[in-house]
PDB file of C-alpha atoms and ligand atoms in Angstrom:
ATOM      1  CA  MET B  49       3.085   9.319   3.190  1.00  0.00           C
ATOM      2  CA  ILE B  50       5.561  12.168   2.567  1.00  0.00           C
ATOM      3  CA  GLN B  51       6.227  12.926   6.223  1.00  0.00           C
ATOM      4  CA  THR B  52       7.988  16.259   6.122  1.00  0.00           C
ATOM      5  CA  MET B  53       9.774  18.296   3.603  1.00  0.00           C
ATOM      6  CA  SER B  54      11.468  21.117   5.453  1.00  0.00           C
ATOM      7  CA  GLU B  55      10.587  24.413   3.804  1.00  0.00           C
ATOM      8  CA  THR B  56      13.319  26.223   5.653  1.00  0.00           C
ATOM      9  CA  ASN B  57      16.369  24.535   4.196  1.00  0.00           C
ATOM     10  CA  THR B  58      18.563  26.497   1.881  1.00  0.00           C
ATOM     11  CA  PRO B  59      20.377  24.663  -0.939  1.00  0.00           C
ATOM     12  CA  SER B  60      22.771  22.094   0.516  1.00  0.00           C
ATOM     13  CA  SER B  61      26.174  23.468   1.441  1.00  0.00           C
ATOM     14  CA  HIS B  62      27.527  20.270  -0.105  1.00  0.00           C
ATOM     15  CA  ALA B  63      26.151  21.129  -3.562  1.00  0.00           C
ATOM     16  CA  ILE B  64      28.819  21.631  -6.217  1.00  0.00           C
ATOM     17  CA  ALA B  65      26.808  22.592  -9.326  1.00  0.00           C
ATOM     18  CA  THR B  66      24.781  25.813  -9.514  1.00  0.00           C
ATOM     19  CA  LEU B  67      21.113  24.943  -9.603  1.00  0.00           C
ATOM     20  CA  ALA B  68      18.095  26.943 -10.739  1.00  0.00           C
ATOM     21  CA  ILE B  69      14.500  26.243 -11.730  1.00  0.00           C
ATOM     22  CA  SER B  70      13.572  25.964 -15.413  1.00  0.00           C
ATOM     23  CA  ASN B  71      10.238  27.612 -16.216  1.00  0.00           C
ATOM     24  CA  SER B  72      10.126  26.792 -19.909  1.00  0.00           C
ATOM     25  CA  THR B  73       7.206  24.316 -19.800  1.00  0.00           C
ATOM     26  CA  GLU B  74       5.366  24.722 -16.449  1.00  0.00           C
ATOM     27  CA  PRO B  75       5.775  28.388 -15.436  1.00  0.00           C
ATOM     28  CA  LYS B  76       3.290  28.320 -12.510  1.00  0.00           C
ATOM     29  CA  ALA B  77       4.720  25.173 -10.947  1.00  0.00           C
ATOM     30  CA  ALA B  78       8.233  26.565 -11.539  1.00  0.00           C
ATOM     31  CA  GLN B  79       7.365  29.722  -9.613  1.00  0.00           C
ATOM     32  CA  LEU B  80       6.022  27.649  -6.682  1.00  0.00           C
ATOM     33  CA  LEU B  81       9.122  25.464  -6.625  1.00  0.00           C
ATOM     34  CA  SER B  82      11.382  28.503  -6.811  1.00  0.00           C
ATOM     35  CA  GLU B  83       9.630  30.099  -3.819  1.00  0.00           C
ATOM     36  CA  ARG B  84       9.537  26.866  -1.851  1.00  0.00           C
ATOM     37  CA  PHE B  85      13.220  26.025  -2.297  1.00  0.00           C
ATOM     38  CA  LYS B  86      14.528  29.591  -2.558  1.00  0.00           C
ATOM     39  CA  LEU B  87      16.157  28.747  -5.876  1.00  0.00           C
ATOM     40  CA  PRO B  88      16.289  31.300  -8.724  1.00  0.00           C
ATOM     41  CA  ILE B  89      14.411  30.871 -11.998  1.00  0.00           C
ATOM     42  CA  ASP B  90      16.856  30.244 -14.851  1.00  0.00           C
ATOM     43  CA  LEU B  91      15.747  33.286 -16.860  1.00  0.00           C
ATOM     44  CA  HIS B  92      18.904  33.517 -18.966  1.00  0.00           C
ATOM     45  CA  HIS B  93      19.389  29.779 -19.498  1.00  0.00           C
ATOM     46  CA  SER B  94      22.758  30.096 -17.843  1.00  0.00           C
ATOM     47  CA  ALA B  95      22.513  27.608 -14.939  1.00  0.00           C
ATOM     48  CA  GLU B  96      24.699  24.508 -15.116  1.00  0.00           C
ATOM     49  CA  MET B  97      21.787  22.394 -13.942  1.00  0.00           C
ATOM     50  CA  THR B  98      18.097  23.095 -13.614  1.00  0.00           C
ATOM     51  CA  LEU B  99      15.141  21.406 -11.980  1.00  0.00           C
ATOM     52  CA  GLY B 100      12.323  21.409 -14.498  1.00  0.00           C
ATOM     53  CA  TRP B 101       9.563  19.347 -16.086  1.00  0.00           C
ATOM     54  CA  HIS B 102      10.089  16.655 -18.657  1.00  0.00           C
ATOM     55  CA  LEU B 103       7.157  15.311 -20.670  1.00  0.00           C
ATOM     56  CA  VAL B 104       7.332  12.519 -23.193  1.00  0.00           C
ATOM     57  CA  LYS B 105       4.426  11.678 -25.508  1.00  0.00           C
ATOM     58  CA  LYS B 106       3.290   8.491 -23.737  1.00  0.00           C
ATOM     59  CA  ASP B 107       3.049  10.232 -20.335  1.00  0.00           C
ATOM     60  CA  THR B 108       0.083  12.193 -19.026  1.00  0.00           C
ATOM     61  CA  ILE B 109       1.916  13.651 -16.013  1.00  0.00           C
ATOM     62  CA  PRO B 110       5.165  15.629 -16.564  1.00  0.00           C
ATOM     63  CA  LYS B 111       8.110  14.362 -14.539  1.00  0.00           C
ATOM     64  CA  LEU B 112      10.217  16.646 -12.384  1.00  0.00           C
ATOM     65  CA  ALA B 113      13.765  16.163 -13.674  1.00  0.00           C
ATOM     66  CA  LEU B 114      17.292  17.395 -13.238  1.00  0.00           C
ATOM     67  CA  LEU B 115      18.177  18.916 -16.562  1.00  0.00           C
ATOM     68  CA  HIS B 116      21.852  19.067 -17.376  1.00  0.00           C
ATOM     69  CA  LYS B 117      23.245  20.276 -20.666  1.00  0.00           C
ATOM     70  CA  GLU B 118      25.483  17.186 -21.027  1.00  0.00           C
ATOM     71  CA  SER B 119      23.453  14.350 -19.571  1.00  0.00           C
ATOM     72  CA  GLY B 120      19.846  15.170 -20.503  1.00  0.00           C
ATOM     73  CA  PRO B 121      16.889  14.696 -18.125  1.00  0.00           C
ATOM     74  CA  VAL B 122      17.391  12.646 -14.971  1.00  0.00           C
ATOM     75  CA  PHE B 123      14.200  11.742 -13.107  1.00  0.00           C
ATOM     76  CA  ILE B 124      12.990   8.936 -10.847  1.00  0.00           C
ATOM     77  CA  ASP B 125      10.495   6.383 -12.067  1.00  0.00           C
ATOM     78  CA  PHE B 126       9.295   3.698  -9.651  1.00  0.00           C
ATOM     79  CA  ILE B 127       6.777   2.216 -12.087  1.00  0.00           C
ATOM     80  CA  SER B 128       8.730   1.360 -15.206  1.00  0.00           C
ATOM     81  CA  GLY B 129      12.342   1.248 -16.359  1.00  0.00           C
ATOM     82  CA  LYS B 130      15.344   0.000 -14.387  1.00  0.00           C
ATOM     83  CA  LYS B 131      13.753   0.087 -10.938  1.00  0.00           C
ATOM     84  CA  ALA B 132      10.765  -2.007 -12.059  1.00  0.00           C
ATOM     85  CA  HIS B 133      13.155  -4.425 -13.780  1.00  0.00           C
ATOM     86  CA  ARG B 134      15.261  -4.848 -10.625  1.00  0.00           C
ATOM     87  CA  ARG B 135      12.085  -5.491  -8.605  1.00  0.00           C
ATOM     88  CA  HIS B 136      11.271  -8.478 -10.831  1.00  0.00           C
ATOM     89  CA  PHE B 137      14.755  -9.781 -11.635  1.00  0.00           C
ATOM     90  CA  GLY B 138      17.032  -8.474  -8.853  1.00  0.00           C
ATOM     91  CA  GLY B 139      17.246 -11.703  -6.855  1.00  0.00           C
ATOM     92  CA  GLY B 140      14.496 -11.189  -4.250  1.00  0.00           C
ATOM     93  CA  LYS B 141      15.337 -11.887  -0.625  1.00  0.00           C
ATOM     94  CA  GLY B 142      18.632 -13.592  -1.569  1.00  0.00           C
ATOM     95  CA  GLN B 143      20.267 -10.434  -2.919  1.00  0.00           C
ATOM     96  CA  PRO B 144      23.099  -9.076  -0.738  1.00  0.00           C
ATOM     97  CA  LEU B 145      21.326  -5.761   0.024  1.00  0.00           C
ATOM     98  CA  ILE B 146      18.312  -7.597   1.459  1.00  0.00           C
ATOM     99  CA  ARG B 147      20.411 -10.135   3.377  1.00  0.00           C
ATOM    100  CA  ALA B 148      22.248  -7.169   4.909  1.00  0.00           C
ATOM    101  CA  MET B 149      18.974  -5.917   6.457  1.00  0.00           C
ATOM    102  CA  GLY B 150      18.906  -9.047   8.669  1.00  0.00           C
ATOM    103  CA  LYS B 151      16.026 -10.659  10.531  1.00  0.00           C
ATOM    104  CA  ILE B 152      14.379  -9.870  13.838  1.00  0.00           C
ATOM    105  CA  LYS B 153      12.132 -12.085  15.968  1.00  0.00           C
ATOM    106  CA  GLU B 154       9.320  -9.535  16.126  1.00  0.00           C
ATOM    107  CA  GLY B 155       8.642  -9.542  12.362  1.00  0.00           C
ATOM    108  CA  VAL B 156      10.109  -7.393   9.609  1.00  0.00           C
ATOM    109  CA  PRO B 157      12.714  -4.777  10.635  1.00  0.00           C
ATOM    110  CA  THR B 158      11.813  -1.155   9.956  1.00  0.00           C
ATOM    111  CA  ILE B 159      14.418   0.611   7.846  1.00  0.00           C
ATOM    112  CA  LEU B 160      15.624   4.208   7.642  1.00  0.00           C
ATOM    113  CA  ASP B 161      17.617   4.918   4.484  1.00  0.00           C
ATOM    114  CA  ALA B 162      19.761   7.825   5.673  1.00  0.00           C
ATOM    115  CA  THR B 163      21.181   8.590   2.204  1.00  0.00           C
ATOM    116  CA  ALA B 164      18.138   8.092  -0.023  1.00  0.00           C
ATOM    117  CA  GLY B 165      19.616   9.573  -3.239  1.00  0.00           C
ATOM    118  CA  MET B 166      17.565   8.482  -6.254  1.00  0.00           C
ATOM    119  CA  GLY B 167      15.639   5.970  -4.130  1.00  0.00           C
ATOM    120  CA  GLY B 168      16.986   2.879  -5.923  1.00  0.00           C
ATOM    121  CA  ASP B 169      18.087   0.966  -2.834  1.00  0.00           C
ATOM    122  CA  SER B 170      15.020   2.091  -0.851  1.00  0.00           C
ATOM    123  CA  PHE B 171      12.761   0.787  -3.597  1.00  0.00           C
ATOM    124  CA  VAL B 172      14.536  -2.588  -3.664  1.00  0.00           C
ATOM    125  CA  ILE B 173      14.231  -2.835   0.136  1.00  0.00           C
ATOM    126  CA  ALA B 174      10.541  -1.787   0.103  1.00  0.00           C
ATOM    127  CA  SER B 175       9.913  -4.319  -2.706  1.00  0.00           C
ATOM    128  CA  GLN B 176      10.817  -7.078  -0.260  1.00  0.00           C
ATOM    129  CA  GLY B 177       8.136  -6.043   2.239  1.00  0.00           C
ATOM    130  CA  PHE B 178      10.065  -3.601   4.459  1.00  0.00           C
ATOM    131  CA  LYS B 179       8.757  -0.188   5.522  1.00  0.00           C
ATOM    132  CA  VAL B 180      11.369   2.388   4.513  1.00  0.00           C
ATOM    133  CA  VAL B 181      11.761   5.987   5.639  1.00  0.00           C
ATOM    134  CA  MET B 182      13.966   7.764   3.087  1.00  0.00           C
ATOM    135  CA  VAL B 183      15.964  10.741   4.333  1.00  0.00           C
ATOM    136  CA  GLU B 184      17.728  12.982   1.813  1.00  0.00           C
ATOM    137  CA  ARG B 185      19.448  16.293   2.505  1.00  0.00           C
ATOM    138  CA  SER B 186      19.704  17.702  -1.031  1.00  0.00           C
ATOM    139  CA  ILE B 187      16.516  19.658  -1.665  1.00  0.00           C
ATOM    140  CA  ALA B 188      16.753  18.962  -5.402  1.00  0.00           C
ATOM    141  CA  VAL B 189      17.142  15.213  -4.940  1.00  0.00           C
ATOM    142  CA  ALA B 190      14.381  15.158  -2.294  1.00  0.00           C
ATOM    143  CA  ALA B 191      12.140  17.056  -4.732  1.00  0.00           C
ATOM    144  CA  LEU B 192      12.750  14.366  -7.380  1.00  0.00           C
ATOM    145  CA  LEU B 193      11.878  11.655  -4.851  1.00  0.00           C
ATOM    146  CA  GLU B 194       8.730  13.469  -3.736  1.00  0.00           C
ATOM    147  CA  ASP B 195       7.631  13.923  -7.354  1.00  0.00           C
ATOM    148  CA  ALA B 196       8.306  10.246  -8.164  1.00  0.00           C
ATOM    149  CA  LEU B 197       6.317   9.015  -5.140  1.00  0.00           C
ATOM    150  CA  LYS B 198       3.355  11.299  -5.959  1.00  0.00           C
ATOM    151  CA  ARG B 199       3.416  10.366  -9.645  1.00  0.00           C
ATOM    152  CA  ALA B 200       3.575   6.646  -8.829  1.00  0.00           C
ATOM    153  CA  LEU B 201       0.596   6.946  -6.473  1.00  0.00           C
ATOM    154  CA  ASP B 202      -1.420   9.026  -8.975  1.00  0.00           C
ATOM    155  CA  ASN B 203      -0.724   6.535 -11.755  1.00  0.00           C
ATOM    156  CA  LEU B 204      -1.382   3.424  -9.664  1.00  0.00           C
ATOM    157  CA  GLN B 205      -4.568   4.729  -8.056  1.00  0.00           C
ATOM    158  CA  ASN B 206      -6.056   5.645 -11.431  1.00  0.00           C
ATOM    159  CA  LEU B 207      -5.504   2.330 -13.180  1.00  0.00           C
ATOM    160  CA  SER B 208      -8.518   0.353 -14.403  1.00  0.00           C
ATOM    161  CA  PRO B 209      -9.315  -2.747 -12.293  1.00  0.00           C
ATOM    162  CA  GLU B 210      -7.812  -4.992 -15.020  1.00  0.00           C
ATOM    163  CA  ALA B 211      -4.512  -3.074 -15.084  1.00  0.00           C
ATOM    164  CA  SER B 212      -4.250  -2.532 -11.313  1.00  0.00           C
ATOM    165  CA  ASP B 213      -1.054  -3.519  -9.498  1.00  0.00           C
ATOM    166  CA  PRO B 214      -1.843  -3.785  -5.758  1.00  0.00           C
ATOM    167  CA  GLU B 215       1.618  -5.168  -4.975  1.00  0.00           C
ATOM    168  CA  LEU B 216       3.388  -2.136  -6.472  1.00  0.00           C
ATOM    169  CA  LEU B 217       0.884   0.176  -4.771  1.00  0.00           C
ATOM    170  CA  SER B 218       1.691  -1.361  -1.385  1.00  0.00           C
ATOM    171  CA  ILE B 219       5.448  -1.022  -2.072  1.00  0.00           C
ATOM    172  CA  ILE B 220       5.017   2.707  -2.786  1.00  0.00           C
ATOM    173  CA  MET B 221       2.786   3.094   0.307  1.00  0.00           C
ATOM    174  CA  ASN B 222       5.616   1.552   2.358  1.00  0.00           C
ATOM    175  CA  MET B 223       8.007   4.338   1.300  1.00  0.00           C
ATOM    176  CA  SER B 224       7.999   7.734   2.993  1.00  0.00           C
ATOM    177  CA  LEU B 225      10.273  10.737   2.650  1.00  0.00           C
ATOM    178  CA  VAL B 226      11.912  13.227   4.977  1.00  0.00           C
ATOM    179  CA  GLN B 227      14.023  16.069   3.624  1.00  0.00           C
ATOM    180  CA  ALA B 228      16.745  16.683   6.181  1.00  0.00           C
ATOM    181  CA  ASP B 229      20.333  16.045   7.050  1.00  0.00           C
ATOM    182  CA  SER B 230      20.119  12.544   8.527  1.00  0.00           C
ATOM    183  CA  ALA B 231      22.679  13.078  11.287  1.00  0.00           C
ATOM    184  CA  GLU B 232      20.711  16.101  12.537  1.00  0.00           C
ATOM    185  CA  TYR B 233      17.389  14.311  12.034  1.00  0.00           C
ATOM    186  CA  LEU B 234      18.476  11.196  13.954  1.00  0.00           C
ATOM    187  CA  LEU B 235      19.912  13.147  16.882  1.00  0.00           C
ATOM    188  CA  SER B 236      17.012  15.626  17.161  1.00  0.00           C
ATOM    189  CA  GLN B 237      13.998  13.381  16.332  1.00  0.00           C
ATOM    190  CA  LYS B 238      15.330  10.094  17.760  1.00  0.00           C
ATOM    191  CA  PRO B 239      13.130   7.968  15.446  1.00  0.00           C
ATOM    192  CA  ILE B 240      12.420   4.394  16.550  1.00  0.00           C
ATOM    193  CA  VAL B 241      13.903   2.262  13.819  1.00  0.00           C
ATOM    194  CA  ASP B 242      15.534  -1.172  13.623  1.00  0.00           C
ATOM    195  CA  VAL B 243      17.999  -0.736  10.762  1.00  0.00           C
ATOM    196  CA  ILE B 244      19.716   2.397   9.498  1.00  0.00           C
ATOM    197  CA  TYR B 245      21.102   2.005   5.997  1.00  0.00           C
ATOM    198  CA  MET B 246      23.624   4.401   4.489  1.00  0.00           C
ATOM    199  CA  ASP B 247      25.222   4.635   1.058  1.00  0.00           C
ATOM    200  CA  PRO B 248      27.239   7.861   1.098  1.00  0.00           C
ATOM    201  CA  MET B 249      28.754   9.286  -2.090  1.00  0.00           C
ATOM    202  CA  TYR B 250      32.247   7.872  -2.301  1.00  0.00           C
ATOM    203  CA  PRO B 251      34.897  10.239  -3.713  1.00  0.00           C
ATOM    204  CA  GLU B 252      35.422   9.180  -7.339  1.00  0.00           C
ATOM    205  CA  LYS B 253      39.034   9.055  -8.481  1.00  0.00           C
ATOM    206  CA  LYS B 254      38.132   9.089 -12.166  1.00  0.00           C
ATOM    207  CA  LYS B 255      34.718   9.584 -13.713  1.00  0.00           C
ATOM    208  CA  SER B 256      34.484   6.312 -15.587  1.00  0.00           C
ATOM    209  CA  ALA B 257      32.403   6.096 -18.736  1.00  0.00           C
ATOM    210  CA  ALA B 258      30.469   3.335 -17.007  1.00  0.00           C
ATOM    211  CA  THR B 259      29.248   5.633 -14.215  1.00  0.00           C
ATOM    212  CA  LYS B 260      25.502   5.575 -14.613  1.00  0.00           C
ATOM    213  CA  LYS B 261      23.667   8.677 -15.787  1.00  0.00           C
ATOM    214  CA  GLU B 262      21.817   9.003 -12.442  1.00  0.00           C
ATOM    215  CA  MET B 263      25.021   8.680 -10.439  1.00  0.00           C
ATOM    216  CA  LYS B 264      26.822  11.228 -12.651  1.00  0.00           C
ATOM    217  CA  ALA B 265      23.998  13.697 -12.094  1.00  0.00           C
ATOM    218  CA  LEU B 266      24.233  13.114  -8.318  1.00  0.00           C
ATOM    219  CA  GLN B 267      28.007  13.554  -8.416  1.00  0.00           C
ATOM    220  CA  ASN B 268      27.594  16.853 -10.268  1.00  0.00           C
ATOM    221  CA  LEU B 269      24.858  18.013  -7.945  1.00  0.00           C
ATOM    222  CA  VAL B 270      25.917  16.981  -4.462  1.00  0.00           C
ATOM    223  CA  GLY B 271      29.586  15.972  -4.765  1.00  0.00           C
ATOM    224  CA  PRO B 272      31.286  13.492  -2.416  1.00  0.00           C
ATOM    225  CA  ASP B 273      29.958  13.147   1.136  1.00  0.00           C
ATOM    226  CA  ARG B 274      32.779  14.223   3.430  1.00  0.00           C
ATOM    227  CA  ASP B 275      30.906  13.845   6.714  1.00  0.00           C
ATOM    228  CA  SER B 276      29.937  10.169   6.646  1.00  0.00           C
ATOM    229  CA  GLU B 277      31.587   9.505  10.021  1.00  0.00           C
ATOM    230  CA  ASN B 278      29.176  11.962  11.730  1.00  0.00           C
ATOM    231  CA  LEU B 279      26.262  10.186  10.127  1.00  0.00           C
ATOM    232  CA  LEU B 280      27.562   6.736  11.092  1.00  0.00           C
ATOM    233  CA  GLN B 281      28.088   7.899  14.671  1.00  0.00           C
ATOM    234  CA  ALA B 282      24.509   9.251  14.858  1.00  0.00           C
ATOM    235  CA  ALA B 283      23.172   6.066  13.244  1.00  0.00           C
ATOM    236  CA  LEU B 284      24.957   3.866  15.798  1.00  0.00           C
ATOM    237  CA  GLN B 285      23.372   5.918  18.596  1.00  0.00           C
ATOM    238  CA  THR B 286      19.875   5.512  17.084  1.00  0.00           C
ATOM    239  CA  ALA B 287      19.386   2.104  15.423  1.00  0.00           C
ATOM    240  CA  ALA B 288      17.865  -0.625  17.602  1.00  0.00           C
ATOM    241  CA  TYR B 289      19.263  -3.612  15.688  1.00  0.00           C
ATOM    242  CA  ARG B 290      21.951  -2.748  13.128  1.00  0.00           C
ATOM    243  CA  VAL B 291      23.554  -0.126  10.902  1.00  0.00           C
ATOM    244  CA  VAL B 292      24.444  -1.146   7.361  1.00  0.00           C
ATOM    245  CA  VAL B 293      26.981   0.858   5.333  1.00  0.00           C
ATOM    246  CA  LYS B 294      27.362   0.285   1.594  1.00  0.00           C
ATOM    247  CA  ARG B 295      30.938   0.729   0.349  1.00  0.00           C
ATOM    248  CA  PRO B 296      32.810   0.034  -2.882  1.00  0.00           C
ATOM    249  CA  LYS B 297      34.230  -3.501  -2.507  1.00  0.00           C
ATOM    250  CA  ASN B 298      37.814  -2.524  -1.639  1.00  0.00           C
ATOM    251  CA  ALA B 299      37.161   0.797   0.096  1.00  0.00           C
ATOM    252  CA  PRO B 300      38.295   1.189   3.714  1.00  0.00           C
ATOM    253  CA  ILE B 301      35.662   1.133   6.445  1.00  0.00           C
ATOM    254  CA  ILE B 302      34.407   4.534   7.664  1.00  0.00           C
ATOM    255  CA  GLN B 303      36.900   5.587  10.351  1.00  0.00           C
ATOM    256  CA  LEU B 304      35.309   6.681  13.617  1.00  0.00           C
ATOM    257  CA  LYS B 305      36.945   8.496  16.537  1.00  0.00           C
ATOM    258  CA  ASN B 306      36.988   5.234  18.476  1.00  0.00           C
ATOM    259  CA  PRO B 307      39.037   2.911  16.203  1.00  0.00           C
ATOM    260  CA  LEU B 308      37.535  -0.122  17.971  1.00  0.00           C
ATOM    261  CA  LEU B 309      34.109   0.676  16.462  1.00  0.00           C
ATOM    262  CA  LYS B 310      34.299  -1.647  13.471  1.00  0.00           C
ATOM    263  CA  PRO B 311      31.772  -3.700  11.481  1.00  0.00           C
ATOM    264  CA  SER B 312      30.714  -6.969  13.086  1.00  0.00           C
ATOM    265  CA  ALA B 313      30.157  -8.642   9.696  1.00  0.00           C
ATOM    266  CA  GLU B 314      30.391  -7.994   5.965  1.00  0.00           C
ATOM    267  CA  ILE B 315      28.330  -9.110   2.998  1.00  0.00           C
ATOM    268  CA  PHE B 316      29.871  -8.927  -0.482  1.00  0.00           C
ATOM    269  CA  SER B 317      28.423  -8.562  -3.949  1.00  0.00           C
ATOM    270  CA  PRO B 318      30.646  -8.294  -7.061  1.00  0.00           C
ATOM    271  CA  ASN B 319      31.485  -4.573  -6.713  1.00  0.00           C
ATOM    272  CA  THR B 320      30.060  -3.728  -3.321  1.00  0.00           C
ATOM    273  CA  ARG B 321      30.577  -4.503   0.356  1.00  0.00           C
ATOM    274  CA  TYR B 322      27.902  -4.063   3.039  1.00  0.00           C
ATOM    275  CA  ASP B 323      29.490  -3.337   6.432  1.00  0.00           C
ATOM    276  CA  ILE B 324      27.178  -4.487   9.206  1.00  0.00           C
ATOM    277  CA  TYR B 325      27.406  -2.915  12.658  1.00  0.00           C
ATOM    278  CA  SER B 326      25.422  -5.065  15.100  1.00  0.00           C
ATOM    279  CA  ILE B 327      24.159  -2.864  17.920  1.00  0.00           C
ATOM    280  CA  LYS B 328      23.874  -5.834  20.311  1.00  0.00           C
ATOM    281  CA  ALA B 329      27.475  -6.940  19.667  1.00  0.00           C
ATOM    282  CA  LEU B 330      28.854  -3.389  19.993  1.00  0.00           C
ATOM    283  CA  LYS B 331      26.896  -2.857  23.224  1.00  0.00           C
ATOM    284  CA  ALA B 332      28.083  -6.214  24.601  1.00  0.00           C
ATOM    285  CA  ALA B 333      31.677  -5.124  23.894  1.00  0.00           C
ATOM    286  CA  GLY B 334      31.042  -1.866  25.794  1.00  0.00           C
ATOM    287  CA  LEU B 335      31.642   0.200  22.645  1.00  0.00           C
ATOM    288  CA  LEU B 336      28.218   1.900  22.566  1.00  0.00           C
TER     289      LEU B 336
HETATM  290  C1  LIG Y  20      25.337   7.543  -3.287  1.00  0.00           C
HETATM  291  S1  LIG Y  20      23.882   8.489  -3.098  1.00  0.00           S
HETATM  292  C2  LIG Y  20      22.710   7.291  -2.551  1.00  0.00           C
HETATM  293  C3  LIG Y  20      22.167   6.454  -3.667  1.00  0.00           C
HETATM  294  C4  LIG Y  20      20.994   5.603  -3.233  1.00  0.00           C
HETATM  295  N1  LIG Y  20      21.408   4.542  -2.340  1.00  0.00           N
HETATM  296  C5  LIG Y  20      20.239   5.075  -4.426  1.00  0.00           C
HETATM  297  O1  LIG Y  20      20.049   3.848  -4.518  1.00  0.00           O
HETATM  298  O2  LIG Y  20      19.827   5.881  -5.268  1.00  0.00           O
HETATM  299  C6  LIG Y  20      24.119   9.410  -1.625  1.00  0.00           C
HETATM  300  C7  LIG Y  20      22.990  10.365  -1.315  1.00  0.00           C
HETATM  301  O3  LIG Y  20      22.995  10.576   0.082  1.00  0.00           O
HETATM  302  C8  LIG Y  20      22.751  11.923   0.363  1.00  0.00           C
HETATM  303  N2  LIG Y  20      23.345  12.168   1.686  1.00  0.00           N
HETATM  304  C9  LIG Y  20      24.635  12.063   2.052  1.00  0.00           C
HETATM  305  N3  LIG Y  20      24.813  12.336   3.349  1.00  0.00           N
HETATM  306  C10 LIG Y  20      23.579  12.633   3.841  1.00  0.00           C
HETATM  307  C11 LIG Y  20      23.106  13.013   5.123  1.00  0.00           C
HETATM  308  N4  LIG Y  20      23.916  13.180   6.163  1.00  0.00           N
HETATM  309  N5  LIG Y  20      21.774  13.205   5.259  1.00  0.00           N
HETATM  310  C12 LIG Y  20      20.935  13.048   4.222  1.00  0.00           C
HETATM  311  N6  LIG Y  20      21.332  12.728   2.968  1.00  0.00           N
HETATM  312  C13 LIG Y  20      22.641  12.499   2.784  1.00  0.00           C
HETATM  313  C14 LIG Y  20      23.422  12.667  -0.772  1.00  0.00           C
HETATM  314  O4  LIG Y  20      22.847  13.974  -0.930  1.00  0.00           O
HETATM  315  C15 LIG Y  20      23.131  11.748  -1.953  1.00  0.00           C
HETATM  316  O5  LIG Y  20      21.911  12.087  -2.563  1.00  0.00           O
END
């Protein structure tokens, strides 16, 4: 299910916080992670942020987490917490994110989430029956996603028959992960995919108190994405059906070299806009 996880990547050049591996609870696993990602072990407890293991009493499997002195552990949990809540109460197929994925005659569109982040949007999309390939360039964030997918599978496959949750198991089985820069991945691998979804980090003017803990950790770790136009250009060259870009409600569209390349439609939710680039319409207009 986890397709590739490039072992050759060095820490993202976009990273803004120094990152190291904490070996305080799982020294062997820490050593492996340090070798795999070429990240130092935080021997002197001096790193701004570490990747390490977080274990609470009710859990049997420790969670890989981003550990930050200010924000505490940030990990991904597909089984309980906010993501599980949104699966049950998020509005199903009527929610704007799902409507933005569109419909195709041949069945359910396949989706590539080119900015997977903490996997929240991918999980919502997979919860509605779509197959989702998540692509994430930050090795730390991809490691959190990989750990969350493995933990979810381990937990779900070991449940007693009475407690089993085949629906959640099939959602997790529909999610796969690639660690790569999506623009490079799309142009070199040319994956066959109907919809490419992207939700790049938008430069924050002020860090509001309301910014969620996960998003704050991502902002500290990866910073704003300043190359979204390259990714959008690569996505437009690859997607068969549409490209969907998530933006803050009043943010400008992503400017491309050709100013005529604009969204064909928009879907709004209270704070968010989904810009939809229809490949058929752009091809018909001679723009692709
Ligand atoms: C705003 S977050 C995405 C949040 C995500 N939609 C969620 O629900 O958790 C943006 C993420 O995209 C990643 N990213 C940005 N540009 C990328 C690219 N070209 N290739 C792969 N990942 C990218 C960043 O590292 C960051 O983790």
